[in-house]
Every structure is written in structure tokens, then in C-alpha cells.
Amino acid sequence: LPFVASALSLVCAAMGCADITLYVWVDDQFVKANKKWITFYYFIELTARLPPLVYLQYFFQSIACTDPPCFPAAWLVIFGADVAVIVLLLLSSSPALWNRGCRHLWKQLCNRVLQCVFLAIPLFIFNLVMFDPGMAFVRVNKYYTFIRLAELIAIFVSIYATAERIDDQSSQWAPFRTPLVVEMAVTASVASVQALFVWWVIPRRRMATLRDLL
């Protein structure tokens, strides 16, 4: 029952992400013609993203840490690093910002940084701008999948390394060793499918849509 409930919640979340992309963020022919593919992509992305974060929360909150600040520290490191990298990518995609006069440069830069931070927060969970063809998101979409794969590896390595240090047959960690390995294998498989979508399926679908329009 928990597995079914989790799967249904991921499906609902994926449909919500697709609706946000279609009706709020992007309005082009490719998104309208491929809503099912977009929904399936977001289902794959959320499946590869949310379970490791939940496992990270449970592990550091319930098993590894007896000191309460330990769990927030683990999350803050991942969240802060992710937001910082996304903000830098968004800023690097705005070359016109650096061509303004010195008088208004800092004001424009501060406004742009705030905009990027607000946008980077939802991007921590899913790639809201994945199907946006705008030049402002070219570098984010180019490196987003690499960033997620690197974070995924870092999450599992940190959990496993910490668990090995506290390992004890009588500890709470022992029953979760096998589930962690299974979770790693499943998440790696789903992440591989996500990468296939990003680098092969979606570009081919976009090219097919452009040919139909022409």
C-alpha cells in the first residue's frame, strides 16, 4: 500500500509539473503536441529525484544523527550548493547584463540575482525550464542533468560512507543496508532513462514537431 500511494503521488506530481509547463511557463507547439511525453518525462525525473532526498532525510534524521543540527546541515549543504550552481548558470546566460553602464550595474545585478534565486528554488526539485526554448535557460538545460547525476552520486556516497562508520549489527542501520542498495540500483536505472530522454528522445520529438510545422 505505501508503494502504491507513493507511485500515485509521483504520477499526480508529474501531471502537475506538465500542467505548469504547458499552461503557465511555456506556450509553444512542441509542448502542446507532446504533453504525454512531457508528463512521462517529469514522472521519470521526480522518481529519480524525490526518493533519494527522502532516504537522505530519514537516514540523517533517524539513524546517523543524535544531534538535531546534523540533519539540517546535510540538507543545507545539498540545497545551497544546488541553488548556487543554478544561479551561476542563469547569470552566465545573461550576457547583456554585463554590457550596462557602471552606474546601474550593481542594481541590475542584484535584481537579476534575486530573480535567479527565486527560480532556482523550484529547480531544486524539478526542471521547470526544461522545455523552454529561451536563450536564458540554454546553459541550465545543458548542464542540469549532469548536476542531478552528480548530486545523486554524492547523496548515496555520503549515506553509505556515514553508515559504514556507524555500522553495528545491533544498530538501526543494519536492516536498511539492502534497501539502500536496491534504491541505488533503481534510481540509477531511472536516471539512465531520464538521461536518454534528455539527450535523445526529446530532441528527436522536437525535430519531428518542427518538420510537421514546416
Short mmCIF file of C-alpha atoms in Angstrom, two decimals:
data_model
loop_
_atom_site.label_atom_id
_atom_site.label_comp_id
_atom_site.label_asym_id
_atom_site.label_seq_id
_atom_site.Cartn_x
_atom_site.Cartn_y
_atom_site.Cartn_z
CA LEU A 1 0.00 0.00 0.00
CA PRO A 2 2.74 2.59 0.74
CA PHE A 3 4.39 1.75 -2.59
CA VAL A 4 1.10 2.25 -4.48
CA ALA A 5 0.46 5.52 -2.65
CA SER A 6 3.98 6.73 -3.47
CA ALA A 7 3.61 5.80 -7.14
CA LEU A 8 0.25 7.59 -7.38
CA SER A 9 1.69 10.68 -5.70
CA LEU A 10 4.55 10.74 -8.23
CA VAL A 11 2.07 10.42 -11.10
CA CYS A 12 -0.02 13.31 -9.72
CA ALA A 13 3.11 15.41 -9.19
CA ALA A 14 4.27 14.69 -12.76
CA MET A 15 0.89 15.71 -14.16
CA GLY A 16 1.06 18.90 -12.10
CA CYS A 17 4.56 19.70 -13.42
CA ALA A 18 3.39 19.09 -17.00
CA ASP A 19 0.38 21.38 -16.48
CA ILE A 20 2.62 24.12 -15.08
CA THR A 21 4.90 23.79 -18.10
CA LEU A 22 2.02 23.82 -20.59
CA TYR A 23 -0.37 26.37 -19.13
CA VAL A 24 1.89 28.67 -17.12
CA TRP A 25 5.52 28.59 -18.29
CA VAL A 26 5.83 27.57 -21.96
CA ASP A 27 3.34 28.11 -24.77
CA ASP A 28 4.65 26.59 -27.96
CA GLN A 29 3.57 23.92 -30.40
CA PHE A 30 6.03 21.29 -29.19
CA VAL A 31 4.69 21.36 -25.62
CA LYS A 32 1.08 21.29 -26.79
CA ALA A 33 1.69 18.36 -29.14
CA ASN A 34 3.72 16.26 -26.67
CA LYS A 35 2.01 16.65 -23.30
CA LYS A 36 2.01 12.88 -22.66
CA TRP A 37 5.75 12.67 -23.31
CA ILE A 38 6.33 15.68 -21.08
CA THR A 39 4.25 14.13 -18.28
CA PHE A 40 6.17 10.88 -18.59
CA TYR A 41 9.47 12.77 -18.51
CA TYR A 42 8.54 14.57 -15.29
CA PHE A 43 7.42 11.27 -13.77
CA ILE A 44 10.87 9.84 -14.52
CA GLU A 45 12.62 12.95 -13.21
CA LEU A 46 10.65 13.02 -9.94
CA THR A 47 11.16 9.28 -9.49
CA ALA A 48 14.90 9.75 -9.78
CA ARG A 49 14.92 12.87 -7.59
CA LEU A 50 12.49 12.56 -4.67
CA PRO A 51 13.20 9.04 -3.27
CA PRO A 52 16.94 9.74 -2.69
CA LEU A 53 16.06 13.01 -0.94
CA VAL A 54 13.52 11.22 1.26
CA TYR A 55 16.05 8.49 2.04
CA LEU A 56 18.61 11.17 2.90
CA GLN A 57 16.12 12.79 5.25
CA TYR A 58 15.26 9.54 7.01
CA PHE A 59 18.86 8.39 7.30
CA PHE A 60 20.36 11.53 8.81
CA GLN A 61 17.33 12.32 10.95
CA SER A 62 16.62 8.84 12.35
CA ILE A 63 19.80 6.77 12.11
CA ALA A 64 23.03 8.69 11.72
CA CYS A 65 22.44 11.72 13.91
CA THR A 66 21.72 12.02 17.57
CA ASP A 67 22.45 15.75 17.43
CA PRO A 68 19.50 17.65 15.89
CA PRO A 69 21.57 20.11 13.79
CA CYS A 70 23.08 17.21 11.83
CA PHE A 71 20.08 16.71 9.56
CA PRO A 72 19.55 20.38 8.64
CA ALA A 73 23.26 20.69 7.93
CA ALA A 74 23.18 17.81 5.43
CA TRP A 75 20.19 19.30 3.64
CA LEU A 76 21.57 22.83 3.67
CA VAL A 77 24.80 21.72 2.02
CA ILE A 78 22.98 19.99 -0.85
CA PHE A 79 20.33 22.69 -1.23
CA GLY A 80 22.82 25.57 -1.00
CA ALA A 81 25.26 24.03 -3.47
CA ASP A 82 22.48 23.22 -5.94
CA VAL A 83 20.94 26.70 -5.79
CA ALA A 84 24.36 28.37 -6.10
CA VAL A 85 25.28 26.39 -9.23
CA ILE A 86 21.88 27.03 -10.87
CA VAL A 87 22.11 30.75 -10.09
CA LEU A 88 25.57 30.93 -11.66
CA LEU A 89 24.31 29.17 -14.79
CA LEU A 90 21.36 31.54 -15.06
CA LEU A 91 23.60 34.57 -14.61
CA SER A 92 26.07 33.31 -17.20
CA SER A 93 23.20 33.12 -19.70
CA SER A 94 22.56 36.87 -19.39
CA PRO A 95 25.50 38.46 -21.23
CA ALA A 96 23.56 41.69 -21.85
CA LEU A 97 23.63 42.33 -18.11
CA TRP A 98 27.39 42.88 -18.18
CA ASN A 99 27.20 45.41 -21.02
CA ARG A 100 25.32 48.02 -18.99
CA GLY A 101 26.96 51.09 -17.57
CA CYS A 102 28.69 51.00 -14.21
CA ARG A 103 26.10 53.35 -12.74
CA HIS A 104 23.29 50.80 -12.89
CA LEU A 105 25.35 47.61 -12.95
CA TRP A 106 25.04 46.72 -9.26
CA LYS A 107 21.33 47.47 -9.16
CA GLN A 108 20.69 45.32 -12.22
CA LEU A 109 22.97 42.59 -10.88
CA CYS A 110 21.19 42.45 -7.50
CA ASN A 111 17.79 42.29 -9.18
CA ARG A 112 18.95 39.56 -11.51
CA VAL A 113 20.49 37.54 -8.66
CA LEU A 114 17.23 37.70 -6.70
CA GLN A 115 15.28 36.55 -9.75
CA CYS A 116 17.69 33.67 -10.29
CA VAL A 117 17.49 32.60 -6.63
CA PHE A 118 13.67 32.52 -6.72
CA LEU A 119 13.79 30.47 -9.93
CA ALA A 120 16.50 28.13 -8.64
CA ILE A 121 14.38 27.06 -5.64
CA PRO A 122 11.78 25.06 -7.66
CA LEU A 123 14.59 23.87 -9.93
CA PHE A 124 15.98 22.05 -6.89
CA ILE A 125 13.08 19.59 -7.25
CA PHE A 126 12.35 19.51 -10.99
CA ASN A 127 13.48 21.25 -14.15
CA LEU A 128 10.73 23.79 -14.70
CA VAL A 129 12.52 25.28 -17.72
CA MET A 130 13.33 22.00 -19.44
CA PHE A 131 11.03 22.73 -22.39
CA ASP A 132 11.59 26.48 -22.52
CA PRO A 133 13.45 27.33 -25.77
CA GLY A 134 14.55 30.73 -24.45
CA MET A 135 18.24 31.60 -24.56
CA ALA A 136 18.18 32.50 -20.84
CA PHE A 137 17.89 28.80 -19.95
CA VAL A 138 20.21 27.23 -22.52
CA ARG A 139 23.07 26.60 -20.10
CA VAL A 140 20.77 25.41 -17.31
CA ASN A 141 19.19 22.83 -19.60
CA LYS A 142 22.60 21.85 -20.95
CA TYR A 143 24.10 21.03 -17.54
CA TYR A 144 21.01 20.26 -15.43
CA THR A 145 21.13 16.50 -15.94
CA PHE A 146 24.87 16.38 -15.16
CA ILE A 147 24.25 18.32 -11.94
CA ARG A 148 21.48 15.93 -10.90
CA LEU A 149 23.61 12.85 -11.59
CA ALA A 150 26.49 14.35 -9.57
CA GLU A 151 24.15 15.13 -6.66
CA LEU A 152 22.68 11.64 -6.82
CA ILE A 153 26.13 10.09 -6.54
CA ALA A 154 27.05 12.47 -3.70
CA ILE A 155 23.87 11.61 -1.76
CA PHE A 156 24.39 7.85 -1.93
CA VAL A 157 28.13 8.07 -1.28
CA SER A 158 27.58 10.27 1.79
CA ILE A 159 24.87 7.95 3.14
CA TYR A 160 26.91 4.80 2.57
CA ALA A 161 30.15 6.29 3.90
CA THR A 162 28.44 7.58 7.03
CA ALA A 163 26.64 4.28 7.52
CA GLU A 164 29.87 2.31 7.31
CA ARG A 165 31.37 4.41 10.10
CA ILE A 166 28.44 3.79 12.43
CA ASP A 167 27.78 0.21 11.34
CA ASP A 168 26.88 -2.17 14.11
CA GLN A 169 24.81 -5.35 13.99
CA SER A 170 22.66 -4.01 16.79
CA SER A 171 22.28 -0.56 15.25
CA GLN A 172 19.35 0.74 13.26
CA TRP A 173 21.42 0.84 10.08
CA ALA A 174 21.75 -2.93 9.56
CA PRO A 175 18.16 -3.54 8.32
CA PHE A 176 18.47 -0.72 5.79
CA ARG A 177 21.69 -1.82 4.08
CA THR A 178 19.93 -3.96 1.46
CA PRO A 179 17.11 -1.43 0.80
CA LEU A 180 19.75 1.24 0.18
CA VAL A 181 21.48 -0.92 -2.42
CA VAL A 182 18.13 -1.64 -4.09
CA GLU A 183 17.26 2.06 -4.03
CA MET A 184 20.62 2.90 -5.59
CA ALA A 185 20.08 0.38 -8.39
CA VAL A 186 16.52 1.51 -9.12
CA THR A 187 17.42 5.19 -9.02
CA ALA A 188 20.44 4.63 -11.29
CA SER A 189 18.19 2.85 -13.80
CA VAL A 190 15.58 5.61 -13.72
CA ALA A 191 18.27 8.28 -14.01
CA SER A 192 19.63 6.48 -17.09
CA VAL A 193 16.18 6.60 -18.67
CA GLN A 194 15.96 10.29 -17.80
CA ALA A 195 19.30 10.95 -19.50
CA LEU A 196 18.06 9.02 -22.56
CA PHE A 197 15.01 11.27 -22.70
CA VAL A 198 17.05 14.46 -22.32
CA TRP A 199 19.71 13.65 -24.90
CA TRP A 200 17.83 11.53 -27.44
CA VAL A 201 14.03 11.24 -27.14
CA ILE A 202 13.12 14.89 -26.56
CA PRO A 203 15.46 16.31 -29.26
CA ARG A 204 14.06 13.81 -31.79
CA ARG A 205 10.49 14.66 -30.82
CA ARG A 206 11.24 18.37 -31.12
CA MET A 207 12.75 17.91 -34.57
CA ALA A 208 9.74 15.86 -35.65
CA THR A 209 7.40 18.61 -34.45
CA LEU A 210 9.38 21.24 -36.37
CA ARG A 211 9.22 19.13 -39.55
CA ASP A 212 5.44 18.82 -39.16
CA LEU A 213 5.12 22.59 -38.84
CA LEU A 214 7.19 23.13 -41.97
#
